[in-house]
Each structure stands twice: as structure tokens, then as C-alpha cells.
PDB file of C-alpha atoms in Angstrom:
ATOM      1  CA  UNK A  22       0.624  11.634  11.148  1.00 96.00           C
ATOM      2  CA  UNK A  23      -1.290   8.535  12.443  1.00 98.00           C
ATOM      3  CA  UNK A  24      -1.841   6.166  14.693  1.00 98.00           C
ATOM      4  CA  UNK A  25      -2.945   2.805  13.744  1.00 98.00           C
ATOM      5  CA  UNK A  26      -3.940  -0.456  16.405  1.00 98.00           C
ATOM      6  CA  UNK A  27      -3.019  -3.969  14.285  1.00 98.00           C
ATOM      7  CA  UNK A  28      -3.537  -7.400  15.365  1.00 98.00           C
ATOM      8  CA  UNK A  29      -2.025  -9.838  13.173  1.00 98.00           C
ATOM      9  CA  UNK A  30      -3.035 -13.783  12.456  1.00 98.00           C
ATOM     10  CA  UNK A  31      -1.019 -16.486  10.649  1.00 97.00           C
ATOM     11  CA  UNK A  32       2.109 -17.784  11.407  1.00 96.00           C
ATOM     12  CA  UNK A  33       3.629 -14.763  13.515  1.00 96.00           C
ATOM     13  CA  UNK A  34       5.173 -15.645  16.328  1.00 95.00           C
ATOM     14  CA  UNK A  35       8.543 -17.559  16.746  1.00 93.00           C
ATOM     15  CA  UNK A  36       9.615 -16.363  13.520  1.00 94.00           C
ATOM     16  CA  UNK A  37      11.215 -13.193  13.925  1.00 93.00           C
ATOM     17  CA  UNK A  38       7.810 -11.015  13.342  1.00 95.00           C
ATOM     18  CA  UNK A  39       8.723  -8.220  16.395  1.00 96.00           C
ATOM     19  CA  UNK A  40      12.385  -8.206  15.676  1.00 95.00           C
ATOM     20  CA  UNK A  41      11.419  -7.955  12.005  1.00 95.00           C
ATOM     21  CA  UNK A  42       8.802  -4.989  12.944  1.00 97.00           C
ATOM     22  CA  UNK A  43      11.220  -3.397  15.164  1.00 97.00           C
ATOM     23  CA  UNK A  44      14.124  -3.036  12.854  1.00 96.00           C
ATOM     24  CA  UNK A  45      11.976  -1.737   9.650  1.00 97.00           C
ATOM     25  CA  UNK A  46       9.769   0.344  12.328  1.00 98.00           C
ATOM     26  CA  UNK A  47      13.125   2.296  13.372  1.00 98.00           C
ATOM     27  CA  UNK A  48      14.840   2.672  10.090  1.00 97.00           C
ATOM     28  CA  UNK A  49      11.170   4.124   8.487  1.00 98.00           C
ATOM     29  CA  UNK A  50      11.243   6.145  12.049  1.00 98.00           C
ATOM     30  CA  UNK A  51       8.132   4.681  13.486  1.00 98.00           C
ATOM     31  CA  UNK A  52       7.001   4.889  16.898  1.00 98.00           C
ATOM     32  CA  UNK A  53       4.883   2.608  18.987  1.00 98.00           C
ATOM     33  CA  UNK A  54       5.518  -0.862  20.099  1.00 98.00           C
ATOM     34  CA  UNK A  55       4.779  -4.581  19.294  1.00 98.00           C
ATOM     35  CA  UNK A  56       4.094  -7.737  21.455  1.00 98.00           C
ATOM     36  CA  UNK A  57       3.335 -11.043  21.296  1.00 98.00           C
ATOM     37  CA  UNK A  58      -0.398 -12.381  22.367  1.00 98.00           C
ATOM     38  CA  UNK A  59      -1.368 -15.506  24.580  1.00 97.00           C
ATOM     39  CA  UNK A  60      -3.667 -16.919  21.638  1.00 97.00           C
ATOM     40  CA  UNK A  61      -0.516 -17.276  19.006  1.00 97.00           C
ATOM     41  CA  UNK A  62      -1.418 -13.507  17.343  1.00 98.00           C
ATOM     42  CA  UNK A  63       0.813 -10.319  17.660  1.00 98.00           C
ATOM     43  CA  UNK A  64       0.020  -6.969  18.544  1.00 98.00           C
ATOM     44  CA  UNK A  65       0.667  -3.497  17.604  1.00 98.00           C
ATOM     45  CA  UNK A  66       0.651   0.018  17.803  1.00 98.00           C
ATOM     46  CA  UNK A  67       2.287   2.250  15.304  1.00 98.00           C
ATOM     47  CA  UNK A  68       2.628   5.819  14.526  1.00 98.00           C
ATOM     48  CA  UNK A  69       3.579   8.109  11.596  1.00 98.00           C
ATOM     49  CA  UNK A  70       3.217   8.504   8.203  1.00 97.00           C
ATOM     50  CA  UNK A  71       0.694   6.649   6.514  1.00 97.00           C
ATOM     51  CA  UNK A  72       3.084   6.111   3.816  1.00 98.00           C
ATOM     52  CA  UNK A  73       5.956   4.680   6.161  1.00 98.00           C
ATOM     53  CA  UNK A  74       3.447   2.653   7.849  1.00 98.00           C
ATOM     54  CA  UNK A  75       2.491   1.147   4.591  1.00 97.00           C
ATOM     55  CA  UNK A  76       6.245   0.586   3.707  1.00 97.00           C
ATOM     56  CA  UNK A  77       6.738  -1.127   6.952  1.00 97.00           C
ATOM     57  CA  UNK A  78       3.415  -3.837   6.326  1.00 96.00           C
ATOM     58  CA  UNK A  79       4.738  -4.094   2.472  1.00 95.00           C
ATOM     59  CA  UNK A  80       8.519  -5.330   4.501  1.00 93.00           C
ATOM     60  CA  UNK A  81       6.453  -7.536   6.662  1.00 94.00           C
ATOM     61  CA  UNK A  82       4.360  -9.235   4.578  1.00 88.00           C
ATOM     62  CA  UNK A  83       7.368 -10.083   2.447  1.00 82.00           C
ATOM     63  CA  UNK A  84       9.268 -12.330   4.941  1.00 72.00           C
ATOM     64  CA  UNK A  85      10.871 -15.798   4.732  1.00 80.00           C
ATOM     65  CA  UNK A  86       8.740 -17.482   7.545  1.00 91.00           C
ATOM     66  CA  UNK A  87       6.387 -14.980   8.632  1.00 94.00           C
ATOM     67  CA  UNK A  88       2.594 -15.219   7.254  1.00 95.00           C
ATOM     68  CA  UNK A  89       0.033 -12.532   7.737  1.00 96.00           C
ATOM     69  CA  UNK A  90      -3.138 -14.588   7.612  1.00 96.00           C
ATOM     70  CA  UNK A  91      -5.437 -11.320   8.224  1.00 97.00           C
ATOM     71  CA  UNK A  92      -5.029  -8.630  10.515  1.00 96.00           C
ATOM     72  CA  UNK A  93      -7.589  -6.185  12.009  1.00 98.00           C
ATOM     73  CA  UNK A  94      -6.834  -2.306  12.404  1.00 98.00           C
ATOM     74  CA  UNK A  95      -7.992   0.210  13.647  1.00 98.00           C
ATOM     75  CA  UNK A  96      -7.463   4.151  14.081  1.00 98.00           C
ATOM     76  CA  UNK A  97      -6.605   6.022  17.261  1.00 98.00           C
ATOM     77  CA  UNK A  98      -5.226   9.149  18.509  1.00 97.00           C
ATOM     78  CA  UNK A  99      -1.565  10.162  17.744  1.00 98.00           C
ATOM     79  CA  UNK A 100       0.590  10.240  20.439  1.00 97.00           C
ATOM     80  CA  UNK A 101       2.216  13.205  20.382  1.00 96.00           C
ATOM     81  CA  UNK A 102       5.071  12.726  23.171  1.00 96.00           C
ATOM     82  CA  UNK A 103       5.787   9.229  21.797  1.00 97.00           C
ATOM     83  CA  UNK A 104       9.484   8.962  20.511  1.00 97.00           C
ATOM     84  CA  UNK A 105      10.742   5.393  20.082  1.00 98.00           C
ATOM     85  CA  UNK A 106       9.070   1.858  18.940  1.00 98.00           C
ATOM     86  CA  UNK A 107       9.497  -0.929  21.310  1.00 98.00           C
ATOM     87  CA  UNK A 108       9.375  -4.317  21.505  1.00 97.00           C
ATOM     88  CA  UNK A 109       7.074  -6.059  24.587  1.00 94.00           C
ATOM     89  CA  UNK A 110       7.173  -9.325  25.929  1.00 82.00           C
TER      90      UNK A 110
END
């Protein structure tokens, strides 16, 4: 189990990126949440399986309109009461 910090660059917002995220996030049984940023980028937290995690960037990266450009991560500490991914405003 992890817990991985992403902001993502490109053409991510007004293009179904955290409806996208939310929906693969819960079927792969992800928690954590996902918002959009002032500056145009999106950000998240997500927890699990490194593999489901993976699955869920692969799903992603392979939409119509979205376009990861780059995104930075980074590790943190696994949350262990969290139970349900959410989408911010």
C-alpha cells in the first residue's frame, strides 16, 4: 500500500480529467481525492496498490482530450482510515 502526491500539466482541466480519475480511481478501489488548481494544473492524492495506481495513470494518459504534459510525484504516508476517493472543487 501507498500513497502517492501528483500534480499534473497539459491540457487537464475542462476535459473530464477528475471525473475521468474518479470513475477509474473507484472501480481499481483507490482512495484519495482530486481537484482542480488556480494555475490550469490538477491535483492529487491517491492511495493503494502500486499496481492499481499504475493502471489508473495508464487509463488516464489514454484519454480523448486529456494530455498529461508532465506531472510531479511524490511519496507520503498511507492513510490508514481513508476509505473513499473524492472529487474537490
Amino acid at each position: 500500500m501507498v500513497r502517492k502526491h501528483y500534480i499534473f500539466k497539459g491540457r487537464v482541466q475542462g476535459v473530464g480529467f477528475r471525473f475521468t480519475m474518479y470513475r477509474e480511481a473507484t472501480r481499481l478501489n483507490l482512495t484519495g481525492w482530486v481537484k482542480n488548481l488556480y494555475d490550469g494544473d490538477v491535483e492529487a492524492c491517491i492511495q493503494g496498490d502500486e499496481q492499481s495506481i499504475n493502471r489508473l495513470l495508464k487509463a488516464m494518459q489514454s484519454g480523448h482530450f486529456i494530455r498529461i504534459e508532465s506531472m510531479d510525484v511524490e511519496e507520503l504516508e498511507v492513510l490508514p482510515s481513508e476509505s473513499s476517493f473524492e472529487m474537490k472543487n
